[in-house]
Amino acid sequence: VNRPGSAQAQILIGQLGITRHQQPDYFISLLGSTYFGGSFNSRLNENIRVKRGLSYGAYGGNRAKKMAGTFEVTTFTKNESAAETVNVILEQIKAFRTVEPTDSEFYDNRNYFVGSFAGQRETPQAVAGDLWLLESQELGKDYFKKLFNALDNADKADCIEMAQKVIDPETLVIVVVGDADTLSESLSTIAPVKVIEPEASQQAALN
């Protein structure tokens, strides 16, 4: 999406994803999304911010909705490093589908998820939110029991299997908002580039 004169590029890469009804894959995706791109110590942030200094932060993972879900990665960077950043994201998506989590990635995140569950539900509002989730998405009263059973029985190989089911590299969409004159050539080395002018993108949103 062309934004003439912009010194930075906003990047969003994603595809349709998983729902909470796709069990136990969705439960495993909660672990995978955390070590892939859901925390400061995630693979995305480590490779984009910490090691290369390409951005102040990068986040990504699975986000479930009732009728559908998304797998998405978002970050921003300087124009001159946009193509490099996109390539790093694609490399990390490939690794998410092929490289098992380390002991720290798997066990620390699982322990944190289980250990923090009760603390995140200390208020009536939080409990009401869970009840609303169960009812509005028709998940069933045993939803959380299934969740913890899945996490208790999960192993590292389950994370790879989940990522391979949920993510199809051939259907990923890459959206970059920035100065097209500066970005198009370098981005075209990654994938075919279609430039959308702001007026066209606004009209598409209205339609």
PDB file of C-alpha atoms in Angstrom, residues 67-170:
ATOM      1  CA  MET A  67     -16.092 -18.570  12.562  1.00  0.00           C
ATOM      2  CA  ALA A  68     -12.445 -18.396  11.549  1.00  0.00           C
ATOM      3  CA  GLY A  69      -9.070 -17.313  12.804  1.00  0.00           C
ATOM      4  CA  THR A  70      -5.839 -15.815  11.600  1.00  0.00           C
ATOM      5  CA  PHE A  71      -2.163 -16.557  11.691  1.00  0.00           C
ATOM      6  CA  GLU A  72      -0.390 -13.226  11.465  1.00  0.00           C
ATOM      7  CA  VAL A  73       2.909 -11.465  12.044  1.00  0.00           C
ATOM      8  CA  THR A  74       3.234  -7.710  12.429  1.00  0.00           C
ATOM      9  CA  THR A  75       6.167  -5.338  12.792  1.00  0.00           C
ATOM     10  CA  PHE A  76       7.628  -2.146  11.356  1.00  0.00           C
ATOM     11  CA  THR A  77      11.060  -1.109  10.173  1.00  0.00           C
ATOM     12  CA  LYS A  78      12.988   1.461   8.132  1.00  0.00           C
ATOM     13  CA  ASN A  79      12.421   1.407   4.386  1.00  0.00           C
ATOM     14  CA  GLU A  80      15.925   0.199   3.659  1.00  0.00           C
ATOM     15  CA  SER A  81      15.475  -2.868   5.874  1.00  0.00           C
ATOM     16  CA  ALA A  82      11.920  -3.803   4.840  1.00  0.00           C
ATOM     17  CA  ALA A  83      12.904  -6.620   2.488  1.00  0.00           C
ATOM     18  CA  GLU A  84      15.384  -8.031   5.007  1.00  0.00           C
ATOM     19  CA  THR A  85      12.707  -7.967   7.703  1.00  0.00           C
ATOM     20  CA  VAL A  86      10.184  -9.749   5.480  1.00  0.00           C
ATOM     21  CA  ASN A  87      12.783 -12.420   4.712  1.00  0.00           C
ATOM     22  CA  VAL A  88      13.531 -12.917   8.412  1.00  0.00           C
ATOM     23  CA  ILE A  89       9.816 -13.340   9.129  1.00  0.00           C
ATOM     24  CA  LEU A  90       9.478 -15.928   6.355  1.00  0.00           C
ATOM     25  CA  GLU A  91      12.528 -17.766   7.678  1.00  0.00           C
ATOM     26  CA  GLN A  92      11.020 -17.861  11.173  1.00  0.00           C
ATOM     27  CA  ILE A  93       7.686 -19.111   9.824  1.00  0.00           C
ATOM     28  CA  LYS A  94       9.557 -21.911   8.054  1.00  0.00           C
ATOM     29  CA  ALA A  95      11.416 -22.725  11.281  1.00  0.00           C
ATOM     30  CA  PHE A  96       8.127 -22.671  13.221  1.00  0.00           C
ATOM     31  CA  ARG A  97       6.944 -25.497  10.948  1.00  0.00           C
ATOM     32  CA  THR A  98      10.180 -27.503  11.046  1.00  0.00           C
ATOM     33  CA  VAL A  99      12.251 -26.817  14.197  1.00  0.00           C
ATOM     34  CA  GLU A 100      11.019 -28.239  17.477  1.00  0.00           C
ATOM     35  CA  PRO A 101      10.895 -25.896  20.469  1.00  0.00           C
ATOM     36  CA  THR A 102      13.790 -25.982  22.895  1.00  0.00           C
ATOM     37  CA  ASP A 103      13.244 -27.209  26.446  1.00  0.00           C
ATOM     38  CA  SER A 104      12.981 -23.610  27.594  1.00  0.00           C
ATOM     39  CA  GLU A 105      10.529 -22.642  24.848  1.00  0.00           C
ATOM     40  CA  PHE A 106       8.306 -25.618  25.525  1.00  0.00           C
ATOM     41  CA  TYR A 107       8.404 -26.232  29.269  1.00  0.00           C
ATOM     42  CA  ASP A 108       8.828 -22.654  30.492  1.00  0.00           C
ATOM     43  CA  ASN A 109       5.917 -21.428  28.389  1.00  0.00           C
ATOM     44  CA  ARG A 110       3.713 -24.343  29.355  1.00  0.00           C
ATOM     45  CA  ASN A 111       4.483 -23.847  33.035  1.00  0.00           C
ATOM     46  CA  TYR A 112       3.837 -20.112  32.767  1.00  0.00           C
ATOM     47  CA  PHE A 113       0.533 -20.638  30.947  1.00  0.00           C
ATOM     48  CA  VAL A 114      -0.724 -23.142  33.528  1.00  0.00           C
ATOM     49  CA  GLY A 115       0.677 -21.274  36.520  1.00  0.00           C
ATOM     50  CA  SER A 116      -0.746 -17.884  35.555  1.00  0.00           C
ATOM     51  CA  PHE A 117      -4.206 -19.168  34.634  1.00  0.00           C
ATOM     52  CA  ALA A 118      -5.774 -18.717  38.070  1.00  0.00           C
ATOM     53  CA  GLY A 119      -4.113 -15.358  38.695  1.00  0.00           C
ATOM     54  CA  GLN A 120      -5.626 -13.976  35.510  1.00  0.00           C
ATOM     55  CA  ARG A 121      -9.097 -14.813  36.820  1.00  0.00           C
ATOM     56  CA  GLU A 122      -9.100 -13.104  40.201  1.00  0.00           C
ATOM     57  CA  THR A 123     -11.910 -10.668  39.401  1.00  0.00           C
ATOM     58  CA  PRO A 124     -15.621 -11.267  38.707  1.00  0.00           C
ATOM     59  CA  GLN A 125     -15.148  -9.531  35.355  1.00  0.00           C
ATOM     60  CA  ALA A 126     -12.503 -12.043  34.287  1.00  0.00           C
ATOM     61  CA  VAL A 127     -14.681 -15.005  35.268  1.00  0.00           C
ATOM     62  CA  ALA A 128     -17.636 -13.447  33.460  1.00  0.00           C
ATOM     63  CA  GLY A 129     -15.424 -13.102  30.390  1.00  0.00           C
ATOM     64  CA  ASP A 130     -14.697 -16.839  30.455  1.00  0.00           C
ATOM     65  CA  LEU A 131     -18.403 -17.652  30.804  1.00  0.00           C
ATOM     66  CA  TRP A 132     -19.164 -15.351  27.879  1.00  0.00           C
ATOM     67  CA  LEU A 133     -16.463 -17.037  25.797  1.00  0.00           C
ATOM     68  CA  LEU A 134     -17.879 -20.509  26.467  1.00  0.00           C
ATOM     69  CA  GLU A 135     -21.422 -19.436  25.678  1.00  0.00           C
ATOM     70  CA  SER A 136     -20.832 -17.146  22.691  1.00  0.00           C
ATOM     71  CA  GLN A 137     -18.517 -19.587  20.920  1.00  0.00           C
ATOM     72  CA  GLU A 138     -20.430 -22.718  21.942  1.00  0.00           C
ATOM     73  CA  LEU A 139     -17.340 -24.362  23.411  1.00  0.00           C
ATOM     74  CA  GLY A 140     -18.993 -26.509  26.059  1.00  0.00           C
ATOM     75  CA  LYS A 141     -18.610 -26.524  29.830  1.00  0.00           C
ATOM     76  CA  ASP A 142     -15.636 -28.916  29.673  1.00  0.00           C
ATOM     77  CA  TYR A 143     -13.599 -26.582  27.431  1.00  0.00           C
ATOM     78  CA  PHE A 144     -11.001 -25.663  30.071  1.00  0.00           C
ATOM     79  CA  LYS A 145     -10.719 -29.268  31.229  1.00  0.00           C
ATOM     80  CA  LYS A 146      -9.891 -30.228  27.634  1.00  0.00           C
ATOM     81  CA  LEU A 147      -7.406 -27.365  27.467  1.00  0.00           C
ATOM     82  CA  PHE A 148      -5.400 -28.502  30.477  1.00  0.00           C
ATOM     83  CA  ASN A 149      -5.561 -32.153  29.470  1.00  0.00           C
ATOM     84  CA  ALA A 150      -4.139 -31.238  26.072  1.00  0.00           C
ATOM     85  CA  LEU A 151      -1.339 -29.170  27.601  1.00  0.00           C
ATOM     86  CA  ASP A 152      -0.499 -31.879  30.147  1.00  0.00           C
ATOM     87  CA  ASN A 153      -0.197 -34.494  27.399  1.00  0.00           C
ATOM     88  CA  ALA A 154       1.522 -32.305  24.801  1.00  0.00           C
ATOM     89  CA  ASP A 155       5.071 -32.830  23.599  1.00  0.00           C
ATOM     90  CA  LYS A 156       7.423 -30.912  21.328  1.00  0.00           C
ATOM     91  CA  ALA A 157       6.473 -32.891  18.237  1.00  0.00           C
ATOM     92  CA  ASP A 158       2.866 -31.768  18.693  1.00  0.00           C
ATOM     93  CA  CYS A 159       3.984 -28.169  18.175  1.00  0.00           C
ATOM     94  CA  ILE A 160       5.547 -28.989  14.816  1.00  0.00           C
ATOM     95  CA  GLU A 161       2.511 -31.013  13.741  1.00  0.00           C
ATOM     96  CA  MET A 162       0.193 -28.162  14.697  1.00  0.00           C
ATOM     97  CA  ALA A 163       2.227 -25.538  12.822  1.00  0.00           C
ATOM     98  CA  GLN A 164       2.324 -27.683   9.684  1.00  0.00           C
ATOM     99  CA  LYS A 165      -1.452 -28.132   9.794  1.00  0.00           C
ATOM    100  CA  VAL A 166      -2.275 -24.496  10.458  1.00  0.00           C
ATOM    101  CA  ILE A 167       0.266 -22.631   8.321  1.00  0.00           C
ATOM    102  CA  ASP A 168       0.518 -22.976   4.550  1.00  0.00           C
ATOM    103  CA  PRO A 169       3.440 -20.898   3.227  1.00  0.00           C
ATOM    104  CA  GLU A 170       1.872 -20.925  -0.248  1.00  0.00           C
TER     105      GLU A 170
END
